[in-house]
CSV table of C-alpha atoms in Angstrom, one decimal:
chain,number,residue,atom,x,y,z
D,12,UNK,CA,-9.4,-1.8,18.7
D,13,UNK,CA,-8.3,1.5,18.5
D,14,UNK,CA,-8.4,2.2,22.2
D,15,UNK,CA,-5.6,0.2,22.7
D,16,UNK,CA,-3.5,1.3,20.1
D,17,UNK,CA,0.5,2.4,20.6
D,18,UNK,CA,1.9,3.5,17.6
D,19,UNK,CA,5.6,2.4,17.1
D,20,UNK,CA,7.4,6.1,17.1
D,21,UNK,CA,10.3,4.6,15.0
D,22,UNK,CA,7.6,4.3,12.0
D,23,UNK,CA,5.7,6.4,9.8
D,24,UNK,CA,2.0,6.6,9.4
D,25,UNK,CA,1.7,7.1,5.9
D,26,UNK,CA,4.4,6.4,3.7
D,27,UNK,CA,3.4,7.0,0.2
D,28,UNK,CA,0.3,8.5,-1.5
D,29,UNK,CA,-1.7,8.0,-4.7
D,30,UNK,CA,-4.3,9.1,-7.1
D,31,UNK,CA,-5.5,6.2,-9.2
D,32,UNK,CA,-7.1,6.2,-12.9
D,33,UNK,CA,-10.6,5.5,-10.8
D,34,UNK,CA,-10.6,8.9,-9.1
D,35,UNK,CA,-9.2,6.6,-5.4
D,36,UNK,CA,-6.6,8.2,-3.5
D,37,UNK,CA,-4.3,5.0,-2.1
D,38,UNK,CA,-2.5,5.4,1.6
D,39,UNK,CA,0.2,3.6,2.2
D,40,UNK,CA,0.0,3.2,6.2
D,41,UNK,CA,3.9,2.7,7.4
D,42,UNK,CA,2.4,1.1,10.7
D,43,UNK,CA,1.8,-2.3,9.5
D,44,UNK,CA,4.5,-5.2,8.8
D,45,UNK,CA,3.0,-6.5,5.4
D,46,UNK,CA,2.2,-3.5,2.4
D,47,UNK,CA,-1.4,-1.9,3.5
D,48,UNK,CA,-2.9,0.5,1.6
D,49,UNK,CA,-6.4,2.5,3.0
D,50,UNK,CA,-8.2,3.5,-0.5
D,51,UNK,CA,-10.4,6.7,-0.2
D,52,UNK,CA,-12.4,8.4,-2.6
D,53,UNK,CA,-12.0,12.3,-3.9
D,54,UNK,CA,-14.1,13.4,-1.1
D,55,UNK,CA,-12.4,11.7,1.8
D,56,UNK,CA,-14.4,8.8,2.7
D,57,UNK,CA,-12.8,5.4,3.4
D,58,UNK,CA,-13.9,2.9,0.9
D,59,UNK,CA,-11.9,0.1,2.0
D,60,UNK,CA,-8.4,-1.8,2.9
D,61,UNK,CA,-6.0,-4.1,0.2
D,62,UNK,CA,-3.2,-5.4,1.8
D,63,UNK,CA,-0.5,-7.6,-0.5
D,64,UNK,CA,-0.2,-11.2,0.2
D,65,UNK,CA,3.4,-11.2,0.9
D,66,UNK,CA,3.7,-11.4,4.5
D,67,UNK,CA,6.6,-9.7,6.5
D,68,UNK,CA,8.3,-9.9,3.1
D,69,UNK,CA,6.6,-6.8,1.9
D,70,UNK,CA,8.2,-4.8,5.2
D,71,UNK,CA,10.6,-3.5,2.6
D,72,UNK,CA,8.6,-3.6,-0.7
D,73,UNK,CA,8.3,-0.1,-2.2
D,74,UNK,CA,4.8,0.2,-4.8
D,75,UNK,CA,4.4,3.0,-6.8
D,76,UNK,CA,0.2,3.2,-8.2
D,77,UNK,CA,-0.1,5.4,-11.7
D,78,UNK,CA,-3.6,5.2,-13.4
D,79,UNK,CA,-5.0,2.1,-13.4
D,80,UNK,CA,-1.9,-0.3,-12.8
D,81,UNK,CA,0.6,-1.0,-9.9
D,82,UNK,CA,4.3,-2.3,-9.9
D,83,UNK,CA,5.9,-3.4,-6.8
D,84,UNK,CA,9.5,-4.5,-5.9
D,85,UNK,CA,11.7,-5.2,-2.7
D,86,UNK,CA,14.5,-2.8,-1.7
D,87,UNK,CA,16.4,-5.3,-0.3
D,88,UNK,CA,15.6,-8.3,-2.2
D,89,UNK,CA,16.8,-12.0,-0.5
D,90,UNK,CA,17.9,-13.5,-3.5
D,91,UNK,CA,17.5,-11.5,-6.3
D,92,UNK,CA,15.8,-8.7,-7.9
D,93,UNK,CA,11.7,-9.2,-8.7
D,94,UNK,CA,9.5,-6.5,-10.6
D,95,UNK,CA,5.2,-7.3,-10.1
D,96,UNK,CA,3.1,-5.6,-11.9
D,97,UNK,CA,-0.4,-5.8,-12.2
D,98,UNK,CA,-4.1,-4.4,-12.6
D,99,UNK,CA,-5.7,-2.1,-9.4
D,100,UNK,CA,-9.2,-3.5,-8.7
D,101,UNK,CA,-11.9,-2.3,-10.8
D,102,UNK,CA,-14.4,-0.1,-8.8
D,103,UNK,CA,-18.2,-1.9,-8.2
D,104,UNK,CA,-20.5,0.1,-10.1
C-alpha cells in the first residue's frame, strides 16, 4: 500500500502530538480526511490506529489528549458549536 502512496503537499503529516496518562504517545496524521491518530509507546513502537467515527466531518475537528481523557470540537462547526469529551482506551494488560 505504501508503494503507491503520493502524499498531498498541501497537508501536513503530523498535526498534533500527545503523551497520554498510559505512557502512549498519540499522532495526529494530517494526511487523512477523518481524525487518525497512530498511538506509540515510550520506546517508539506502533501499537495501533483509532480513528473517530465522524467521517469527513472531523477534516476540521481539532482534539487535544491530556492524561487519560480527550475532548474534541469542530473549528468550523455547521450549525453550531459541540464540545466531546470522553475516556482514551484503557491499555490490555
Amino acid at each position: 500500500e505504501m508503494a503507491n502512496w503520493e502524499p498531498d503537499p498541501y497537508r501536513y503529516a503530523i498535526t498534533g502530538l500527545w503523551f497520554d496518562g498510559y505512557d502512549r504517545i498519540w499522532v495526529t496524521r494530517g494526511t487523512t480526511i477523518t481524525g487518525t491518530f497512530n498511538v506509540y509507546d515510550l520506546d517508539g513502537n506502533f501499537l495501533y490506529m483509532v480513528a473517530l467515527d465522524a467521517g469527513e466531518r472531523a477534516r476540521t475537528w481539532l482534539v487535544l489528549i491530556k492524561q487519560n481523557q480527550f475532548i474534541a470540537y469542530d473549528e468550523d462547526p455547521e450549525l453550531y458549536p459541540q464540545l466531546f469529551m470522553g475516556a482514551l482506551p484503557v491499555p490490555a494488560e
